[in-house]
Structures are given as C-alpha cells and as structure tokens.
Amino acid sequence: MTASLEGVSKVLLNLYHATGADRFFAEPLIGIASAEDALFSRYKSIIGDFHWTPIEALQKENPSAKASSVIVWILPVNEHARKANRLEKENPSHAWAEMRSFGELANEQMRLQLSKVLTAAGFASIAPHLQQKKLGIKFDQLGHASYWSERHAAFAAGLGTFGLSAGLITEAGIAVRIGSVVTEMAMPPSIRSYGDEPYAWCTMCMACKRRCPVAAVGNTPAERNKKRCNVHIDIEISENRAERYGWIDFELGCGLCQTKVPCENRRP
C-alpha cells in the first residue's frame, strides 16, 4: 500500500464495512499525528508518567522499530443510537449499549486488521489500545487513566478538542468512538487548527453536566469526578444488565452526556 493518507483511508474504509462497524457508525474521519509530536511527551505530565509515547508503544511489540506516525480515526455514532439515548435519564438505551458493546468489537478489529495490513506491507505497526488490554491494565490503579489515551491521540492528530465531560468534540460531534494505530509508515501530520488549546471547541454550556445522572461532570474540567462516572458505568449500569440488555460479558457505556447536548453530532 502507498504511504499516504489516501492509501490508509481506503484501507480503513474497507475495514469499516468489512468488520460491521457500518452498522453502528457513520463513515470514519481520519487524522495523522507525528510520532515525534511534543504533545506525546507532555502527556506524561498531563496524564501520568505511565502513559506511552508512540515510540514506547510500538517498541512493546518490536523493540527495534522506529515509530513515525499515529493514525487515528473517529467513528461517529449513528443517528439511531443517538436518538434512542436522548430519551434516557438514568441508563443507556438498548441501541446505545449495543453500539458500545458490539460496535466497539468492530472497532477493535479495525485496529487489529489495520496494524496487520501495515505490518504486512513492511511497516511495523501496533494498536496500543489492544496492547494495553492484553497486559490486563487496571484503570482504577492508574487513577482511572490508561497507558494509551485515544482521545489524546485524536487531539494530537487534529481531530478534535475536549469537552467539559472529558469527551472529544470532533467535527462530527462528541458522540463518537475512536481508534488508533502507531506505525513506522511516515506520513505528513494533519493540521491541528486549534493549536494546543485543549478546550477550543467546547462552549462550556453545561448541557453535559445537566445530563449526567450521577453529577460526575463539574463546572470546570478539573471538577470532573472520574471515579463516580466509572462506578456508575461499571457497577450501577452493569447491575442486572443481562435482564436489561441481554448480555453480560462486554463493556457497557452510558453516553447520556454525549446525547441531547449541542455538540452531540456537530462542532458547536
């Protein structure tokens, strides 16, 4: 394959259809970040010194590899799931839960297959999110953080800025899933129109705060209660989920703060 955004976009679009991601999401938005972007080093102080740079992530699998690019994509949640979730006040709608549980499985395959396609083409590649899952990361032990934040990778790739609820506001809104792959393939990075301003696209309208059923969104980004949010998702929503949704062993989400808000499916 050609070392170009056009070539990668073609592969990703094929995977979007082949994996069944098209059942849950609109077509992906794609951005590129340089693996040497200074932001990735800064994330070690913003997120934690445990957070991987692209070079560190790739070398987990291939110690001799030299990361050049981070390919990031945004999967906008389809209108069916968004519309259903707008009606909810406590728990995610069945359509939203289905998107989060099974749509994310398709996104995992997009990550895995893209990294395999790139590696087969001669460019060592890895999906850091899958790597950290394989390691059995305990998010609560890291302060409800992770070794690799795809939201921060997307920010570096010019795809969006953070909102008050800590979601990423993209050109397609905040109701999205994100995927990323680190690769040796060198490509020109996307323009980051907002520079390094993390909340440039958020109006701080407080709509997401009003939507949160457990008051986990504060008046400022610093006041967000990540633990309360995770308890609601991992315990309260998951309780009786077999009866409510019909399955028990895939991650659920909430998404109330991402729906029925001005930035749901557009940049405000």
Short mmCIF file of N, CA and C in Angstrom, two decimals, residues 12 43 75 99 115:
data_model
loop_
_atom_site.label_atom_id
_atom_site.label_comp_id
_atom_site.label_asym_id
_atom_site.label_seq_id
_atom_site.Cartn_x
_atom_site.Cartn_y
_atom_site.Cartn_z
N LEU A 12 -8.89 1.76 5.62
CA LEU A 12 -9.78 1.94 6.77
C LEU A 12 -11.25 1.88 6.38
N TYR A 43 2.10 14.52 27.50
CA TYR A 43 1.05 13.71 28.11
C TYR A 43 1.54 12.95 29.34
N LEU A 75 -15.14 7.38 14.76
CA LEU A 75 -16.35 6.69 14.29
C LEU A 75 -17.56 7.39 14.90
N MET A 99 -24.38 -0.44 20.59
CA MET A 99 -23.28 0.23 19.87
C MET A 99 -21.99 0.16 20.67
N SER A 115 -3.36 -2.64 11.71
CA SER A 115 -1.97 -2.85 12.13
C SER A 115 -1.36 -4.04 11.39
#
